[in-house]
mmCIF file of C-alpha atoms in Angstrom:
data_model
loop_
_atom_site.group_PDB
_atom_site.id
_atom_site.type_symbol
_atom_site.label_atom_id
_atom_site.label_comp_id
_atom_site.label_asym_id
_atom_site.label_seq_id
_atom_site.Cartn_x
_atom_site.Cartn_y
_atom_site.Cartn_z
ATOM 1 C CA MET A 1 0.000 0.000 0.000
ATOM 2 C CA ALA A 2 1.337 3.420 -0.940
ATOM 3 C CA GLN A 3 1.933 5.831 1.878
ATOM 4 C CA VAL A 4 1.417 9.554 1.471
ATOM 5 C CA THR A 5 3.473 11.804 3.692
ATOM 6 C CA THR A 6 2.691 15.493 3.990
ATOM 7 C CA PRO A 7 4.800 18.071 5.789
ATOM 8 C CA ASN A 8 3.684 19.239 9.206
ATOM 9 C CA LEU A 9 1.474 22.208 8.574
ATOM 10 C CA SER A 10 1.677 25.159 10.923
ATOM 11 C CA GLU A 11 -1.571 26.595 12.234
ATOM 12 C CA ARG A 12 -1.214 29.500 9.793
ATOM 13 C CA GLN A 13 -0.722 27.307 6.731
ATOM 14 C CA THR A 14 -4.099 25.867 5.689
ATOM 15 C CA GLU A 15 -3.591 24.818 2.058
ATOM 16 C CA ILE A 16 -1.169 22.470 0.343
ATOM 17 C CA PRO A 17 -0.056 23.916 -3.031
ATOM 18 C CA ILE A 18 -1.357 21.743 -5.873
ATOM 19 C CA ASN A 19 2.108 21.375 -7.435
ATOM 20 C CA THR A 20 3.357 19.593 -4.284
ATOM 21 C CA LEU A 21 0.586 17.003 -4.445
ATOM 22 C CA ALA A 22 1.702 14.036 -6.562
ATOM 23 C CA PHE A 23 -0.981 11.475 -5.910
ATOM 24 C CA PRO A 24 -3.230 11.174 -8.967
ATOM 25 C CA ILE A 25 -6.215 8.840 -9.005
ATOM 26 C CA TYR A 26 -6.557 6.754 -12.166
ATOM 27 C CA SER A 27 -9.731 5.279 -13.646
ATOM 28 C CA ASP A 28 -8.739 1.720 -12.661
ATOM 29 C CA GLU A 29 -8.326 2.547 -8.952
ATOM 30 C CA ARG A 30 -10.795 2.764 -6.088
ATOM 31 C CA VAL A 31 -10.324 5.412 -3.437
ATOM 32 C CA PHE A 32 -12.468 6.219 -0.413
ATOM 33 C CA VAL A 33 -11.957 9.544 1.348
ATOM 34 C CA THR A 34 -13.513 10.020 4.761
ATOM 35 C CA GLY A 35 -13.365 12.681 7.430
ATOM 36 C CA GLN A 36 -15.413 15.015 9.558
ATOM 37 C CA THR A 37 -17.762 17.598 8.094
ATOM 38 C CA GLY A 38 -15.763 20.607 6.958
ATOM 39 C CA SER A 39 -12.420 18.785 7.098
ATOM 40 C CA GLY A 40 -11.638 19.381 3.407
ATOM 41 C CA LYS A 41 -12.508 16.009 1.825
ATOM 42 C CA SER A 42 -13.966 17.556 -1.334
ATOM 43 C CA TYR A 43 -11.077 20.003 -1.636
ATOM 44 C CA LEU A 44 -8.484 17.229 -1.227
ATOM 45 C CA THR A 45 -10.257 15.059 -3.769
ATOM 46 C CA SER A 46 -10.405 17.962 -6.221
ATOM 47 C CA LEU A 47 -6.605 18.209 -5.960
ATOM 48 C CA PHE A 48 -6.218 14.482 -6.609
ATOM 49 C CA LEU A 49 -8.506 14.731 -9.643
ATOM 50 C CA ALA A 50 -7.199 18.052 -11.006
ATOM 51 C CA ARG A 51 -5.388 16.328 -13.868
ATOM 52 C CA ALA A 52 -8.024 13.692 -14.661
ATOM 53 C CA LYS A 53 -8.845 14.080 -18.341
ATOM 54 C CA ARG A 54 -11.906 11.811 -18.324
ATOM 55 C CA LEU A 55 -13.927 12.553 -15.215
ATOM 56 C CA ILE A 56 -17.543 12.287 -14.138
ATOM 57 C CA ALA A 57 -18.320 13.969 -10.825
ATOM 58 C CA ILE A 58 -21.677 13.441 -9.140
ATOM 59 C CA ASP A 59 -22.591 16.439 -7.018
ATOM 60 C CA THR A 60 -25.276 15.247 -4.609
ATOM 61 C CA ILE A 61 -25.630 18.541 -2.727
ATOM 62 C CA GLY A 62 -25.018 21.142 -5.440
ATOM 63 C CA ASP A 63 -21.889 22.791 -4.063
ATOM 64 C CA LEU A 64 -18.967 21.333 -6.033
ATOM 65 C CA GLU A 65 -18.560 24.090 -8.632
ATOM 66 C CA GLU A 66 -15.927 25.903 -6.576
ATOM 67 C CA GLN A 67 -13.760 22.809 -6.011
ATOM 68 C CA PHE A 68 -14.238 21.472 -9.555
ATOM 69 C CA PRO A 69 -13.981 24.401 -11.998
ATOM 70 C CA ARG A 70 -14.046 23.884 -15.759
ATOM 71 C CA MET A 71 -16.556 21.032 -15.542
ATOM 72 C CA GLU A 72 -19.237 20.726 -18.201
ATOM 73 C CA GLU A 73 -22.799 19.734 -17.422
ATOM 74 C CA TRP A 74 -23.667 16.079 -18.082
ATOM 75 C CA THR A 75 -25.807 15.654 -21.213
ATOM 76 C CA ARG A 76 -26.516 12.648 -23.436
ATOM 77 C CA ASN A 77 -24.419 14.226 -26.197
ATOM 78 C CA ARG A 78 -21.420 14.741 -23.899
ATOM 79 C CA SER A 79 -21.856 11.255 -22.462
ATOM 80 C CA ALA A 80 -21.700 9.876 -26.021
ATOM 81 C CA LYS A 81 -18.487 11.849 -26.638
ATOM 82 C CA LEU A 82 -16.922 10.298 -23.532
ATOM 83 C CA LYS A 83 -18.007 6.856 -24.730
ATOM 84 C CA ALA A 84 -16.355 7.618 -28.089
ATOM 85 C CA GLY A 85 -13.049 8.292 -26.303
ATOM 86 C CA LYS A 86 -13.055 12.092 -26.020
ATOM 87 C CA ASN A 87 -11.517 13.714 -22.958
ATOM 88 C CA LEU A 88 -14.239 15.478 -20.995
ATOM 89 C CA ARG A 89 -14.837 16.479 -17.387
ATOM 90 C CA LEU A 90 -18.558 16.232 -16.671
ATOM 91 C CA MET A 91 -20.612 17.200 -13.629
ATOM 92 C CA ILE A 92 -23.890 15.507 -12.747
ATOM 93 C CA THR A 93 -25.971 17.334 -10.181
ATOM 94 C CA ARG A 94 -28.458 15.047 -8.489
ATOM 95 C CA PRO A 95 -31.985 16.283 -9.102
ATOM 96 C CA ALA A 96 -34.365 16.827 -6.206
ATOM 97 C CA LEU A 97 -35.926 13.382 -5.818
ATOM 98 C CA ASP A 98 -37.950 11.515 -3.255
ATOM 99 C CA GLU A 99 -35.765 8.997 -1.433
ATOM 100 C CA GLU A 100 -37.498 6.030 -3.082
ATOM 101 C CA ASP A 101 -36.645 7.431 -6.567
ATOM 102 C CA ILE A 102 -32.904 7.841 -5.902
ATOM 103 C CA PRO A 103 -31.927 4.180 -6.551
ATOM 104 C CA ASP A 104 -33.596 4.225 -9.988
ATOM 105 C CA TRP A 105 -31.893 7.518 -10.907
ATOM 106 C CA PHE A 106 -28.480 6.281 -9.775
ATOM 107 C CA GLU A 107 -29.014 2.918 -11.503
ATOM 108 C CA GLY A 108 -29.368 4.783 -14.819
ATOM 109 C CA ILE A 109 -26.183 6.769 -14.167
ATOM 110 C CA ALA A 110 -24.269 3.610 -13.140
ATOM 111 C CA LYS A 111 -25.319 1.816 -16.345
ATOM 112 C CA GLN A 112 -24.090 4.709 -18.496
ATOM 113 C CA VAL A 113 -20.773 4.964 -16.605
ATOM 114 C CA LEU A 114 -20.145 1.232 -17.100
ATOM 115 C CA GLU A 115 -20.783 1.641 -20.843
ATOM 116 C CA ILE A 116 -18.348 4.569 -21.163
ATOM 117 C CA GLU A 117 -15.198 2.776 -19.897
ATOM 118 C CA ASP A 118 -11.853 4.309 -18.891
ATOM 119 C CA VAL A 119 -13.374 7.138 -16.904
ATOM 120 C CA THR A 120 -12.908 8.269 -13.326
ATOM 121 C CA LEU A 121 -16.127 8.561 -11.339
ATOM 122 C CA TYR A 122 -16.231 10.764 -8.252
ATOM 123 C CA ILE A 123 -19.310 10.777 -6.014
ATOM 124 C CA ASP A 124 -19.388 13.558 -3.457
ATOM 125 C CA GLU A 125 -21.373 12.557 -0.369
ATOM 126 C CA ALA A 126 -22.036 9.028 -1.668
ATOM 127 C CA TYR A 127 -24.666 8.357 0.983
ATOM 128 C CA ASN A 128 -26.946 10.688 -1.006
ATOM 129 C CA VAL A 129 -27.040 8.275 -3.969
ATOM 130 C CA ILE A 130 -26.662 5.023 -2.083
ATOM 131 C CA PRO A 131 -29.467 4.839 0.460
ATOM 132 C CA ASN A 132 -29.456 2.204 3.181
ATOM 133 C CA ARG A 133 -31.017 -0.447 0.992
ATOM 134 C CA MET A 134 -29.859 -2.969 -1.549
ATOM 135 C CA LEU A 135 -28.052 -1.609 -4.609
ATOM 136 C CA ARG A 136 -29.568 -2.440 -7.951
ATOM 137 C CA LYS A 137 -27.807 -4.375 -10.734
ATOM 138 C CA PHE A 138 -25.712 -1.721 -12.501
ATOM 139 C CA ALA A 139 -24.898 0.233 -9.337
ATOM 140 C CA LEU A 140 -23.655 -2.978 -7.715
ATOM 141 C CA MET A 141 -21.640 -3.852 -10.842
ATOM 142 C CA LEU A 142 -20.131 -0.350 -10.873
ATOM 143 C CA PHE A 143 -18.838 -0.688 -7.310
ATOM 144 C CA THR A 144 -17.802 -4.358 -7.439
ATOM 145 C CA GLN A 145 -16.675 -4.879 -11.043
ATOM 146 C CA GLY A 146 -16.123 -1.353 -12.367
ATOM 147 C CA ARG A 147 -12.380 -1.819 -12.824
ATOM 148 C CA HIS A 148 -13.049 -4.952 -14.937
ATOM 149 C CA TYR A 149 -15.157 -2.803 -17.281
ATOM 150 C CA GLY A 150 -12.480 -0.106 -17.512
#
């Protein structure tokens, strides 16, 4: 397992310059970032994914624009371009849904992501798309076999 060492930060220093962070996340890797509310998880992940050329970010709350600039809105046309091999960085903002409709919405997204291949998927606040119930077919495949599908 790789170990990441960061310098001791003084109380006055609150940000790590992006050029000192050499820990990219590739589309065939799984990474889970956890921490307390307000601890900088989304910011840290945005640094890791700053150089990702093929990225889909799911914004479940609607506040990722600041951490992920230069992202285009997810559309069927842009999804097709990703599937065709184009480099795109797409943002999907979860629509306002009743809790029972979330699994169906995410199942559709998971199916499309599996069809695209060789893309990095980032889900901010994953609990907002994965309720405490059984995952459906494509969502389960995405999390358990996603690397196999590229």
